[in-house]
Each structure stands twice: as structure tokens, then as C-alpha cells.
Coordinates of C-alpha atoms (C1' of nucleotides) in Angstrom, one line a residue:
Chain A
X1 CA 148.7 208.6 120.5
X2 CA 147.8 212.0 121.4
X3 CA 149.7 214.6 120.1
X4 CA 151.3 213.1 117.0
X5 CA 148.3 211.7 115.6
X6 CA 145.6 213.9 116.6
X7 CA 146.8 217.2 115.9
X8 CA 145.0 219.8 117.9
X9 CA 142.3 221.7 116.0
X10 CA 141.7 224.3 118.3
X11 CA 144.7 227.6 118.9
X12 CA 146.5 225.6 121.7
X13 CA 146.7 227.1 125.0
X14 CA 150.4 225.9 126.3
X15 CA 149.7 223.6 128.9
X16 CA 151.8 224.1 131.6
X17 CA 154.0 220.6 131.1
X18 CA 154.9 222.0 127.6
X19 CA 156.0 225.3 128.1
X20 CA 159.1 226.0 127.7
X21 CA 161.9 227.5 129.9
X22 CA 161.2 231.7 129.9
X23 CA 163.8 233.5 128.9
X24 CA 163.7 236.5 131.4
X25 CA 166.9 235.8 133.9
X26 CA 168.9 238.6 132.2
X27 CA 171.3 238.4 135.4
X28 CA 172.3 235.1 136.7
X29 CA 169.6 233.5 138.7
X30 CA 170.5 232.6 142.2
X31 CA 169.3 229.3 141.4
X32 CA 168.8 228.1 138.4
X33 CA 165.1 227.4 137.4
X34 CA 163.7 224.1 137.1
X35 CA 162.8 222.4 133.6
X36 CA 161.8 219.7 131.6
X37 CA 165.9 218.8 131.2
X38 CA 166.8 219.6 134.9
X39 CA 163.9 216.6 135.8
X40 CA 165.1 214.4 133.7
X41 CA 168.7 214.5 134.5
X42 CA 167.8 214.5 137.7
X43 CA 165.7 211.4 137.5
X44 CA 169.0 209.9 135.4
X45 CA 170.7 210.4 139.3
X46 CA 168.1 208.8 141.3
X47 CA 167.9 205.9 139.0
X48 CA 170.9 205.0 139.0
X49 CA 171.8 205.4 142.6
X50 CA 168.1 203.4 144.0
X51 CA 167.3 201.9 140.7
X52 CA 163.9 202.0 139.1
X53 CA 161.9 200.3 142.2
X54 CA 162.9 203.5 144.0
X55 CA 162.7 205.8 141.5
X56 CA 159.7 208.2 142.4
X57 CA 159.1 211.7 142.0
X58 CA 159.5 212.4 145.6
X59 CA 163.0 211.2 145.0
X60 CA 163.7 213.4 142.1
X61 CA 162.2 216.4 143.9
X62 CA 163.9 215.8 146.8
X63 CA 167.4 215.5 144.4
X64 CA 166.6 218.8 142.7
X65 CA 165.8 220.3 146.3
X66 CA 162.5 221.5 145.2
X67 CA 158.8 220.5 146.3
X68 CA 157.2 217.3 144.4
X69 CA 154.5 219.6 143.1
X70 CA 156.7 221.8 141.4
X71 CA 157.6 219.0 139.1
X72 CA 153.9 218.6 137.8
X73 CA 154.4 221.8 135.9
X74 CA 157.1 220.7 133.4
X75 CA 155.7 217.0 133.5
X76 CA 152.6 215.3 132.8
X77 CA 153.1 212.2 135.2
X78 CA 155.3 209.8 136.4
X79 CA 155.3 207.9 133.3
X80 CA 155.7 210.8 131.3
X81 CA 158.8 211.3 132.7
X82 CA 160.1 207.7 132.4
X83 CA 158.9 207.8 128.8
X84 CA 161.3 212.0 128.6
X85 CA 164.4 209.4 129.9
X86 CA 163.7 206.6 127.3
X87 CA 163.2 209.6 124.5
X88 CA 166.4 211.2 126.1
X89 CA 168.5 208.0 125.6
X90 CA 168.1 207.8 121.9
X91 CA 169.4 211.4 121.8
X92 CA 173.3 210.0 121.8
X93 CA 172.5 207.4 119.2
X94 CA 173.6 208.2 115.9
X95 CA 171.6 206.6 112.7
X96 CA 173.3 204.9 109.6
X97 CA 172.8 205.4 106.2
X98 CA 171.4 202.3 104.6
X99 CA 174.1 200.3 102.4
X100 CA 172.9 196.9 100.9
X101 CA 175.8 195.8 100.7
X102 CA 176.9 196.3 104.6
X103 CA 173.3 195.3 105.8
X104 CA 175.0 193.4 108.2
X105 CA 177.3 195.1 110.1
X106 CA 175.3 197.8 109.9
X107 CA 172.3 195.8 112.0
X108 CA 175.0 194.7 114.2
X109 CA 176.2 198.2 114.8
X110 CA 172.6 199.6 115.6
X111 CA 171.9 196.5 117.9
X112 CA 175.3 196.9 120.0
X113 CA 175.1 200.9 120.1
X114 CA 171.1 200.6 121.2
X115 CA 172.7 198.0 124.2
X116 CA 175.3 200.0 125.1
X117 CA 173.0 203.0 125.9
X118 CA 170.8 200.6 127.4
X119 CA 173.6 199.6 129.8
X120 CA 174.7 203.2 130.2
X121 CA 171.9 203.2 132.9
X122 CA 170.7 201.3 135.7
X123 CA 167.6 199.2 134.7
X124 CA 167.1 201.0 131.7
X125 CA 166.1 198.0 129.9
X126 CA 162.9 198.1 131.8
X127 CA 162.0 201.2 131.0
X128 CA 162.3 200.2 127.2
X129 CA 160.8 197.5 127.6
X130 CA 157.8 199.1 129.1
X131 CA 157.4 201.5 126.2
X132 CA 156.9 200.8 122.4
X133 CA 159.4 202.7 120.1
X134 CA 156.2 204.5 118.3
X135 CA 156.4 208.3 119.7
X136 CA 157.5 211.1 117.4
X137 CA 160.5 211.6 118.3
X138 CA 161.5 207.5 118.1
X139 CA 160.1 206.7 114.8
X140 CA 162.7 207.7 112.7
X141 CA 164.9 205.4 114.6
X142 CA 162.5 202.7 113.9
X143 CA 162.0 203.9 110.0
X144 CA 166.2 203.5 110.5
X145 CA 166.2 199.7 110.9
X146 CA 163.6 199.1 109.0
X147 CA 165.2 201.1 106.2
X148 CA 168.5 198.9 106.7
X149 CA 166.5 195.6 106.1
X150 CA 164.4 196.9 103.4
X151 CA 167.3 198.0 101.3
X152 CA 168.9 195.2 101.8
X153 CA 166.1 193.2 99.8
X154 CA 164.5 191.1 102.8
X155 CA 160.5 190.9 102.3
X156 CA 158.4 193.4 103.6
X157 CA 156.6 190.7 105.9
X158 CA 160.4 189.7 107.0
X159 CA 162.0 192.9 107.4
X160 CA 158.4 194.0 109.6
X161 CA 159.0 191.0 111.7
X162 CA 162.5 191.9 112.0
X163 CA 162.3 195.1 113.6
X164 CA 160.6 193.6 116.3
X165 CA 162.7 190.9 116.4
X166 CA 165.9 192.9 116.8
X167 CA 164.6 195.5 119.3
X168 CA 163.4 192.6 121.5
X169 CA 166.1 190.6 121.3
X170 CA 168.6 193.4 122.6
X171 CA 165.7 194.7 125.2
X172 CA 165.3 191.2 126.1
X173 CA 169.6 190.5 126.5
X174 CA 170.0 193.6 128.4
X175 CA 167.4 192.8 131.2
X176 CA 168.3 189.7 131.4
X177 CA 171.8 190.8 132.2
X178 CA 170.5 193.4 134.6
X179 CA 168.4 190.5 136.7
X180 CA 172.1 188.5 136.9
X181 CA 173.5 191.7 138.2
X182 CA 171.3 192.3 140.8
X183 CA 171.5 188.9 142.2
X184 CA 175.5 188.7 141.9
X185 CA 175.1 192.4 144.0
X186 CA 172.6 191.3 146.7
X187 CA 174.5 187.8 146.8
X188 CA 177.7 190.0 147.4
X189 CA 175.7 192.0 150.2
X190 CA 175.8 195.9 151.2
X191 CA 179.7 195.9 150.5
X192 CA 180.1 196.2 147.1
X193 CA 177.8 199.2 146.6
X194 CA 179.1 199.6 142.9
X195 CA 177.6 197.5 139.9
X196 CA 179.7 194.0 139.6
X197 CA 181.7 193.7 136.7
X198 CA 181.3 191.0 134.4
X199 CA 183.6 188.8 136.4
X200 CA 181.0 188.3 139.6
X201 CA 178.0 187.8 137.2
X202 CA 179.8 184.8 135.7
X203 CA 180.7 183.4 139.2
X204 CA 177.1 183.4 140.2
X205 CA 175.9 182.3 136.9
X206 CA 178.7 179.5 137.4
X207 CA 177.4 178.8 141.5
X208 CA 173.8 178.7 140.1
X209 CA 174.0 176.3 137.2
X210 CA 176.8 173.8 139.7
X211 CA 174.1 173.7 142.4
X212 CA 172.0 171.7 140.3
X213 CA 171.4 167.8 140.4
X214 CA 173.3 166.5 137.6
X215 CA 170.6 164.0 136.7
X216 CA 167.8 166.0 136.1
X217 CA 169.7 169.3 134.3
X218 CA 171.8 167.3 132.3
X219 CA 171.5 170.4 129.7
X220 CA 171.3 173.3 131.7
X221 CA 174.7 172.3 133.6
X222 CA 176.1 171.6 129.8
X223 CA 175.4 174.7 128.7
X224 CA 176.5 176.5 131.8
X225 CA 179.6 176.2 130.6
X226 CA 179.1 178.0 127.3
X227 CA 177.6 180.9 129.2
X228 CA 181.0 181.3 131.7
X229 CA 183.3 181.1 128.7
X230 CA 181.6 183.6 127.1
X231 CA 181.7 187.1 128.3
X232 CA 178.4 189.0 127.7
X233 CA 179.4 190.8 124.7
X234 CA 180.3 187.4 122.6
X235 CA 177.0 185.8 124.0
X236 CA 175.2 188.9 122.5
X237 CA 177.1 188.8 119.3
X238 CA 175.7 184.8 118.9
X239 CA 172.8 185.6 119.3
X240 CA 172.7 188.4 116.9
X241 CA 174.0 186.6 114.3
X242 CA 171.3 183.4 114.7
X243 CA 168.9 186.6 113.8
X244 CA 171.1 187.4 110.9
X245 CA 171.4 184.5 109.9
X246 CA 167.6 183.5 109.8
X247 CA 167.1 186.6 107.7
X248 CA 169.8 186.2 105.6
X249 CA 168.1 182.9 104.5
X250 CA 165.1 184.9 102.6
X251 CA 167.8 187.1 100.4
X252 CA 167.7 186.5 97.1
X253 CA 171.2 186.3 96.4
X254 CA 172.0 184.8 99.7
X255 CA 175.7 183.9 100.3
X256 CA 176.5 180.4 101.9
Chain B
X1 CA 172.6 191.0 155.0
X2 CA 173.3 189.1 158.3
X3 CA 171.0 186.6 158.0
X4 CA 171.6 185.8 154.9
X5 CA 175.2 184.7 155.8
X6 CA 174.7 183.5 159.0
X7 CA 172.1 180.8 158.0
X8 CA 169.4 179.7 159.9
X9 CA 171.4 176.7 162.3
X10 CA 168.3 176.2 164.9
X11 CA 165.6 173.9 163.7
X12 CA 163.4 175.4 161.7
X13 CA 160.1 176.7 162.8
X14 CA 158.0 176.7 159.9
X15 CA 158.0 179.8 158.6
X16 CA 153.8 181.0 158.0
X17 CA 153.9 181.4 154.5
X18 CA 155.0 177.9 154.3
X19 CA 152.5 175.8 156.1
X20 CA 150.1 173.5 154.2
X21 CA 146.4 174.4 155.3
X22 CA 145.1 172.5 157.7
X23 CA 143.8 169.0 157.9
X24 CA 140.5 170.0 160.3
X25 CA 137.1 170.8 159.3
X26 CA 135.8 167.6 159.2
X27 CA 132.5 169.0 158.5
X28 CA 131.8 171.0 156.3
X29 CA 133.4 174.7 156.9
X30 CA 131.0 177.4 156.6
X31 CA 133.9 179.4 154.6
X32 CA 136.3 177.6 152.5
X33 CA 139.7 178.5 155.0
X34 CA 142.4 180.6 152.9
X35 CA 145.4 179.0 150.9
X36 CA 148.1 179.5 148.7
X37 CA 145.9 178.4 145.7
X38 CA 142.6 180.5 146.6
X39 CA 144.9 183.6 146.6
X40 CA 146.8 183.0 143.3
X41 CA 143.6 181.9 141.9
X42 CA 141.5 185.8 143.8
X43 CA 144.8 187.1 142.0
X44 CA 143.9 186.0 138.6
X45 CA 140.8 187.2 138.6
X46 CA 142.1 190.7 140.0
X47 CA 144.2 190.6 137.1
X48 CA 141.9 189.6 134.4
X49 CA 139.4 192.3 135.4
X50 CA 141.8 195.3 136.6
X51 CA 145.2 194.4 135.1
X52 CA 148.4 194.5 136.5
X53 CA 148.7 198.3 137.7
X54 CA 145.4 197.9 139.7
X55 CA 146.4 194.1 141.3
X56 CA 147.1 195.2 144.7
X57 CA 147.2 193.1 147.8
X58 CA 144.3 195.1 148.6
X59 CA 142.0 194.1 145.9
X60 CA 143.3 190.8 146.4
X61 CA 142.1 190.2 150.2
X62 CA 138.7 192.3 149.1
X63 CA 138.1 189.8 146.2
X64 CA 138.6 187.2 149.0
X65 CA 136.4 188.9 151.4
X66 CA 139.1 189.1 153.7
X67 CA 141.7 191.2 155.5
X68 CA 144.8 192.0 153.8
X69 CA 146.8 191.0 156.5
X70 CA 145.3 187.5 156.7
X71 CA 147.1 187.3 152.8
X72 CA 150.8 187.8 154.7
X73 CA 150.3 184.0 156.3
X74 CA 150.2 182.3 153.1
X75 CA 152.6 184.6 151.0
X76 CA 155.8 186.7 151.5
X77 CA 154.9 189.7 149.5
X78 CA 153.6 190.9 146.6
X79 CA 156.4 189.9 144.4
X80 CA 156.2 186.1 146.0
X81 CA 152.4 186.2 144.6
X82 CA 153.5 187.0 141.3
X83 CA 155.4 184.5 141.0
X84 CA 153.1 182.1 142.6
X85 CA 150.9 183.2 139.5
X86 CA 153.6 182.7 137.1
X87 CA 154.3 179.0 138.1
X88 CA 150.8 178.6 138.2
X89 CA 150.8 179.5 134.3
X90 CA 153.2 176.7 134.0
X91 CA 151.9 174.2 135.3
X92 CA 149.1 173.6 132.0
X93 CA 152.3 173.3 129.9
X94 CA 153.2 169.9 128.7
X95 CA 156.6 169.1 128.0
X96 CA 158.0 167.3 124.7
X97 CA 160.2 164.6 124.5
X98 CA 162.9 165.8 122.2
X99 CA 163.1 164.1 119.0
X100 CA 165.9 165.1 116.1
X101 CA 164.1 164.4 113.4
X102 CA 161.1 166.8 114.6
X103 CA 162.6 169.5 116.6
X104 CA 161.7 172.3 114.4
X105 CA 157.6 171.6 115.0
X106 CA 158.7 171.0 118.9
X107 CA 160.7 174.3 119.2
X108 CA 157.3 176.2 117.4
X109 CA 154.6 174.0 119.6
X110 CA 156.4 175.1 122.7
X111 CA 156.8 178.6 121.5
X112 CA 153.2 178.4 120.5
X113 CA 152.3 176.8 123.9
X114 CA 153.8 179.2 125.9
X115 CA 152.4 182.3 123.9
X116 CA 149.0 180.6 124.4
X117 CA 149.5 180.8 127.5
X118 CA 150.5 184.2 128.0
X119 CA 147.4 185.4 126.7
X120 CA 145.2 183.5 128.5
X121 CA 145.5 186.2 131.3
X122 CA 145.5 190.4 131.0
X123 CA 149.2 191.4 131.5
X124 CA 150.7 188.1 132.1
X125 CA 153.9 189.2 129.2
X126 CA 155.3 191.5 131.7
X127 CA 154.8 189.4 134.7
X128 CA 156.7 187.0 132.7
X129 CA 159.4 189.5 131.8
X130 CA 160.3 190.4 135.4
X131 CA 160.9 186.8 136.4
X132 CA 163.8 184.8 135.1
X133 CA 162.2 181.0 135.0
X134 CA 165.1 180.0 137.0
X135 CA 163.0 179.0 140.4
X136 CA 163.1 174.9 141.4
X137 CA 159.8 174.1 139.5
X138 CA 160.3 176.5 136.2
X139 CA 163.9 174.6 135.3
X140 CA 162.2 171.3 133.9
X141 CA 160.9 173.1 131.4
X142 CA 163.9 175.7 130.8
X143 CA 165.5 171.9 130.1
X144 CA 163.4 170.9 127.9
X145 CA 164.0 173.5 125.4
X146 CA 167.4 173.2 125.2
X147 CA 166.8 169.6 125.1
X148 CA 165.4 170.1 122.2
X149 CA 168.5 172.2 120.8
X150 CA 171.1 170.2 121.9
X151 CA 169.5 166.6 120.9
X152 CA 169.0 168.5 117.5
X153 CA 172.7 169.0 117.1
X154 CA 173.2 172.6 117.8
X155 CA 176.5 173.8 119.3
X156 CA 176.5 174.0 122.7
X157 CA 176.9 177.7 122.3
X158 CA 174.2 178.2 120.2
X159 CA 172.1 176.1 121.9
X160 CA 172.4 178.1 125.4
X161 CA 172.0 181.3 123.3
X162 CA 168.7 180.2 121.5
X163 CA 166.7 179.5 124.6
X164 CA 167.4 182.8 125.2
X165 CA 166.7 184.1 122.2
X166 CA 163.3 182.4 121.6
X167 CA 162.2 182.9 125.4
X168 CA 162.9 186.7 125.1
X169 CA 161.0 186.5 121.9
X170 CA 157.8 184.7 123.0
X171 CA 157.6 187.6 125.7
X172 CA 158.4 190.4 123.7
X173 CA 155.7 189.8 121.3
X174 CA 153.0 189.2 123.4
X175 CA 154.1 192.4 125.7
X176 CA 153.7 194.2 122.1
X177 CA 150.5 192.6 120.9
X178 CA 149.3 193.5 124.8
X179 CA 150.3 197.1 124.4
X180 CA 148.3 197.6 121.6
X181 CA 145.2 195.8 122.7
X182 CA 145.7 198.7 125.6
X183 CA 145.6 201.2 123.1
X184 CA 143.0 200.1 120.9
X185 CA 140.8 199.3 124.4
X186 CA 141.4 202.8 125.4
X187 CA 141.1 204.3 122.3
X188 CA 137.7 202.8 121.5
X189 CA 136.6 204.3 125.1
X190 CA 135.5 203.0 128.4
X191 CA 132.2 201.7 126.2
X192 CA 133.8 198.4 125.5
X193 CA 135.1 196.8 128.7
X194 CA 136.0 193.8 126.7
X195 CA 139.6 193.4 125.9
X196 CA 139.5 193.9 121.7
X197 CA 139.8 191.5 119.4
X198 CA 142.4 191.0 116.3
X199 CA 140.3 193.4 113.8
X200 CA 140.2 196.3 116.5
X201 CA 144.3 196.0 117.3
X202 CA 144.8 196.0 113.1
X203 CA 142.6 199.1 113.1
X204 CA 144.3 201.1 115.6
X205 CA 147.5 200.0 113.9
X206 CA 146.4 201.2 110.5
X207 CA 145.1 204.2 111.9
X208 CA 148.7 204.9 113.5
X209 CA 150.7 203.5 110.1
X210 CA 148.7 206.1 108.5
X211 CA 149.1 209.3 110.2
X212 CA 152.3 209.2 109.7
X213 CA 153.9 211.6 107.0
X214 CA 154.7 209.7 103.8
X215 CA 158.4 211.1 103.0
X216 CA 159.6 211.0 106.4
X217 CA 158.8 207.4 106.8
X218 CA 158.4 205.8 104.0
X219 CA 159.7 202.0 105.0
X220 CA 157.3 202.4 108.0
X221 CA 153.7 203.0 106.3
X222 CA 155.1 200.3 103.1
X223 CA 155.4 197.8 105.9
X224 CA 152.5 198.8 108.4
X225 CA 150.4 196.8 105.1
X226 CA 152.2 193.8 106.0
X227 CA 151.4 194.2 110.1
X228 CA 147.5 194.8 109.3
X229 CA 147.0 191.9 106.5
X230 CA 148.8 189.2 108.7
X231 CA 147.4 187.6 111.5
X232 CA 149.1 188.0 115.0
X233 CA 149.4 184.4 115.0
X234 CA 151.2 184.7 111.4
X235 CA 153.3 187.3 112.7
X236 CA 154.4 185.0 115.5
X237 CA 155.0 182.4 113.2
X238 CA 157.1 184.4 110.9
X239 CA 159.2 185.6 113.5
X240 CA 160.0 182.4 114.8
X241 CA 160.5 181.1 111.1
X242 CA 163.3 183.4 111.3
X243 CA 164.9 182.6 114.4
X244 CA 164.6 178.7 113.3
X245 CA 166.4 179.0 110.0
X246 CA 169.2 180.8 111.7
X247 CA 169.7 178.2 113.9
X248 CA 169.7 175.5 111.5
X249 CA 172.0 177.0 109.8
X250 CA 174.5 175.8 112.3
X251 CA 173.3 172.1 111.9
X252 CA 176.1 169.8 110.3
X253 CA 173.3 168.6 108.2
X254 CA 171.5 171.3 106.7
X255 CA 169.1 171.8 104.1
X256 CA 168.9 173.8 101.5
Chain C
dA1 C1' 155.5 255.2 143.0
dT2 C1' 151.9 252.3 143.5
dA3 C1' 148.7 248.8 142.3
dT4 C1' 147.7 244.8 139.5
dC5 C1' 148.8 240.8 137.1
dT6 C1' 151.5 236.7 136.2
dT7 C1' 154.2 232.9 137.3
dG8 C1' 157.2 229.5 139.5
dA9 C1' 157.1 227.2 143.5
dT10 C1' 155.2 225.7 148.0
dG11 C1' 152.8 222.7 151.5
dA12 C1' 149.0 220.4 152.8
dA13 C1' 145.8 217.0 151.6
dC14 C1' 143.5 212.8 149.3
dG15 C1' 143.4 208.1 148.4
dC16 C1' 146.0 204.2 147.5
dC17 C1' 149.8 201.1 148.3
dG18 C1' 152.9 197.1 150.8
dT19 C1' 153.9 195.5 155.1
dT20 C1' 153.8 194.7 160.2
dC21 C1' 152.0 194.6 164.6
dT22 C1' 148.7 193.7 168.2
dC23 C1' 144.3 191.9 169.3
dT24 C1' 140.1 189.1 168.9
dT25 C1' 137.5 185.0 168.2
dG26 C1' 136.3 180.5 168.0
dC27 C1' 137.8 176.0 167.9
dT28 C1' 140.8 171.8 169.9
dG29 C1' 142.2 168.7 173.1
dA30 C1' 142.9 167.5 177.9
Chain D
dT1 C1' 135.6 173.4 181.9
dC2 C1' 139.3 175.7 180.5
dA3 C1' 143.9 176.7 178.8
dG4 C1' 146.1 176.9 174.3
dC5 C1' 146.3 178.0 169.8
dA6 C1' 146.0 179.5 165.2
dA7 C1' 143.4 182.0 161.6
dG8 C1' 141.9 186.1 160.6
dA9 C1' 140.7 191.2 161.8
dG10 C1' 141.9 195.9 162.4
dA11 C1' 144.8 199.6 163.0
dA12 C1' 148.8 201.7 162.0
dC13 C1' 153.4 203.2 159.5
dG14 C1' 155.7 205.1 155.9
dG15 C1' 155.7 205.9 151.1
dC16 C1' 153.6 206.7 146.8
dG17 C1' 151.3 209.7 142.6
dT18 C1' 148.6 213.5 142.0
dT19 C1' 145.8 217.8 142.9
dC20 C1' 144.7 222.2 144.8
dA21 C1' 144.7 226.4 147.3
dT22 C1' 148.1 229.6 148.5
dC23 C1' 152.2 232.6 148.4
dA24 C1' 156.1 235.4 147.2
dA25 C1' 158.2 238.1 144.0
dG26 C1' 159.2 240.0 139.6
dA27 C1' 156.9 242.3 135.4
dT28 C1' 153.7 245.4 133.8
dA29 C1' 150.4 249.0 133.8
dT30 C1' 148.7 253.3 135.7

DNA sequence: ATATCTTGATGAACGCCGTTCTCTTGCTGA
DNA sequence: TCAGCAAGAGAACGGCGTTCATCAAGATAT
């Protein structure tokens, strides 16, 4: 809420977690100064070696060799920082140009790029989960999809609905599929250091659903089956399209 | 990791964070003895004053008038007490019995339900989105939604997906609506403790819908009208009105 | 050339956290 | 009466986010 909406009356003296980089270093520095970049990449390391439980700014200090203080003068806090990664992500995302008539692939293509960035890092979902999309430098991703649903003719009350609807769904899938991940690497123990592929998620998925009593879960151990078939991808896709579906319904000229 | 594998073979001591309280004081005891409810139930109240950043162990043993350690007999760990609280939300949740014919009004009381819920204590959306509902006394009611789906006549892999999809849902919305009770509660100052009602949330939303520049975002301020004149209870609605007609769209049966 | 200012970074410190360990206390049953 | 025991107390450990006084060294001014 603060900058953006505020605006500062008075001449601004540059607080110290906004200034920017200083240009002096004519020759090459024997080590190259820190910055609001240099933290944040260096967070990016720690979180995806320790994961966000472990992700403090002792950690990222100690990863840029530098003292923690040091980092309180490019960054306002620890959340600040996790909310400079989330900003950072949308960076590599790339916004369409509303067609109406491609409304639909169009969603799907902003839903399965915003996942794949999400997935890009370790618990990242969590981190967007923990912050709404309403910062200056997000909202014209948000204006984006709303754009796509707008032009495409879907009520104002739908398409406002919708946004949220889409963005939780596909923060919602992704943390989800970070929790089965974790177990599948805990359940494999220290040796498999690396993330497990899609393969050992559906085995423990698959050991999780058998274990339980037939007569009670009749469901759940039904539908365990869907969710092995599937790979993660086509489970994200169905559930994308029940969205599109649903807002395809309130189009004028809806198609069967 | 070795215990994990190796299994516990010798007969099991009960572990301290598993025993029952005691039977004794036949009298009258001048102090009600700890227990597993007592905490979850000092951890509520923690929560409902100080939210979930400030629910420490500490503040949990001090609400208790107790030491902190004494806590460690009746629960694991912090994360154990969490969860404790999250089945404890559960447990005021009644379950349908799925019925074809009405399993659109089921799917929305139980979404209804469960939002309810949810916002019956401060922060209780992101407790909720940490935790998979796939502990021993959660499933019954992870089965009954998809009861609901499959009796219905949903594919099986539809039906898997949507209790997904509508789970995430429930959760995302009341993390958002939670988020800007936050801001609206610290926007308006440390005068009103209270947490704010509907009318201060639609305020603070119109006042953000409106700050923003008009050609930059235009699809954003048009629909920031429909976020202020509907209800968060509409909203809810209309969101899972949209979910529900995609998946009836995959009913053999459907209606127009 | 010398003195002053500025600035990026340091290291210690504060108060809080989760968790574990040892010790006390007061009751129970023989 | 007294050993045994279990519930709770208290201190301690290592880690956390954040702040503050200090320092070293380059830039600037005299």
C-alpha cells in the first residue's frame, strides 16, 4: 500500500533500501558490491538448496559472504525480500495480447507459463501464495488476465471472479504438488538429495491411496487411480478446463 | 533416516505426547491438569488475539500459565499443534449423504461450511493451506466430497480433479478476503483492535481500485465496481457457480 | 598533502523463537 | 514411612529478524 498509493508529498530523502547501485567503480572492483539483485539471486540459491523453512537472511548473507547487516541496506526486511523474489519471477513471463476469439488458449497459456515459473523454484508456490498479486509492478499482469476475460465478453462480476479463480487454482496445484514432493523425498531419505521426478511422486501418491481400508475410502482409492494415470501436467490441464468450461457457460454466443 | 526404516520392533513405550491424561484427582484438582485439548483450545485463543506470526509455543504455555516445556508432553512440535487445531476445525463439520438429484446444493453447503469455518478463527486459511487433509481423521470428509462427485456421475477424472479444485478454492479465497481484512485493520490504525467488518474491507478495496491510473488499467478499476458492490459471500458464491457449471458440463445428463 | 566527509560494510547486541535436558515437587501405593 | 513416579519447572542451546554504534577507505575540499 505504501508507495504506490500514497505518493510521497514531501522531496524524498533516498532511503537507504532504495538507493540504487553507485556508479563509481571506474576500475574493476576487487569484489563486486552488493545490491538489491545480488540479494535476491542469492536468496534464489539458498531457497532452493534448504527450501523456504530455511531460508533466512543469515543464510543469504552467509551465501553472499557478507555480514547479515549489510543486507538491511538494500532491503527493507525479510519479507521484503521474499516479496523482490515473487516480483522477480514475473520478470521472465511474457503477457499476451487479448484476442476474443483465442480467449481460451490464451488463459491456458498464461496459467501453464505462471506454473512453470512457479515450479522453476523450490516452494515458490508459497511464497505466492503468501502475497496478493496487487504491487506496482504485478498489476499489469493482473490487468493481463483480466483483459483476456473481459474481451472475450464474460461479465464483469464473472471475469472479477475469474482472476481469482485462475490465480488460485494454479497457486493452489503447484503447492499441492510441492507437499507430494517433499513427502516422496523424505520417504526416499537423505539419498536422493535431488527433487524426485514425476515418477516417485506417483508411487507415493499410489502407496498412500493402497494403504487405505477399502471399505471406508471406497472413493478415494477409485480415484487414486485417475491421479497415477495422469501425469501432473494432464491433471492440471483438467482442471483448467472445468474453469473454462464454467466460464464459457456465461458467453453469449457460447459453443456446445 | 534410520529410524524411519528400521521401525520400532520392541514394544512400544508410549511415547509422551501420546498418553491420555490421567484418571486421578478424584477430588477436585486445584488446577485443571494439562491436555491435548486445553492446549489446542490456549492455541485458539493465541491465535484469535495475536494471529498466526505471534502464536508461539511461548505465548501458548504463558496463556496456560505454564512452562513451555510442560507443552512438549502432550505435543510433538509446533507444526503437530497446528494440526491438532486444524482437525479441531473439523470436527464441527457435518457430513452429507450424497444424493444425485441434489449434489449441486451439497457441493455449495460444504463449500459454504468449510469457508464458515475458516473464518471463525484469525488466520485459520493459511493454516489450512500448509496442511494437505490427508491425516487418518481428515479423509472421511476428503470422501465425502468426492462422494458427492462420483455418485453425481462425474468422470472419475474429473471427479478427483474437482476436489481439488474446489478445496484449493475455498482456501484461496478466504486467504484473500483475510489479507485484506489485514490491510484494512492496519490501515485504519492500531485504534480498532477489532478485526473489520465487510464495509471497511470494500473501502480499503475501493480506495486501492482507485488509485490506480485509469489508462494503464483500465479492466482493473471497471471491475474493482463489481468487487465493492458484491458481498464476499456473493463473490464466494459466484466463484463456485463457475466451478459447478464446468463440472456439470461433463454430466451425461446436462442441462441447458 | 592533509583534513574532512561520505558510504558500504562490520560485529555485537536485543529479544524472540522451537526444542531438549535436568531437576524439583508433590502425590501414590506398599 | 518411604521409595517410586510423573507432571511440570527452569535453564540452556542454537537460530532467528532487526538495530545500532563503529570502522575502513575512497572522494572531496582546503
Amino acid at each position: 500500500m505504501s508507495d504506490a498509493a500514497a505518493g510521497t508529498p514531501e522531496s524524498p530523502p533516498p532511503s537507504p533500501w532504495e538507493r540504487e547501485r553507485p556508479v563509481r567503480a571506474r576500475v574493476a572492483p576487487a569484489r563486486e558490491p552488493l545490491s538489491r539483485e545480488r540479494i535476491v539471486e542469492a536468496a534464489f540459491v539458498v531457497l532452493d538448496r534448504s527450501g523456504l523453512d530455511k531460508l533466512s537472511m543469515r543464510q543469504v548473507a552467509a551465501e553472499l559472504e557478507v555480514a547479515v547487516s549489510a543486507l538491511y541496506a538494500y532491503v527493507r526486511s525479510k519479507d521484503d525480500l521474499l516479496e523482490l523474489m515473487y516480483t522477480r519471477l514475473f520478470a521472465d513471463f511474457t503477457l499476451p495480447e487479448p484476442d476474443p476469439e483465442r480467449w481460451r488458449e490464451q488463459v491456458l497459456d498464461y496459467a501453464r507459463s505462471w506454473r512453470w515459473l512457479l515450479l522453476s523454484h523450490r516452494d515458490m508456490a508459497r511464497i505466492s501464495m503468501a502475497h496478493v498479486p496487487f504491487t506496482a509492478e504485478l498489476l499489469p499482469y493482473v490487468e493481463a488476465l483480466l483483459a483476456i476475460f473481459r474481451t472475450a465478453g464474460l461479465p464483469d462480476r464473472i471475469a472479477a471472479e475469474a482472476g481469482d479463480l485462475i490465480s488460485t487454482y494454479i497457486d493452489g496445484f503447484v503447492l499441492e504438488e510441492g507437499m507430494w514432493q517433499d513427502r516422496a523425498a523424505e520417504q526416499a531419505g537423505s539419498g536422493s538429495l535431488a527433487r524426485p521426478d514425476w515418477r516417485e511422486m506417483a508411487d507415493e501418491m499410489q502407496n498412500y491411496f493402497a494403504s487405505l481400508p477399502e471399505e471406508d475410502f471406497p472413493h478415494l482409492r477409485a480415484l487414486s487411480g485417475s491421479m497415477v494415470t495422469e501425469s501432473s501436467d494432464e491433471r492440471f490441464d483438467i482442471g483448467l478446463e472445468i474453469i473454462l468450461r464454467g466460464l464459457a457457460s456465461y458467453l453469449p454466443d457460447r459453443e456446445a
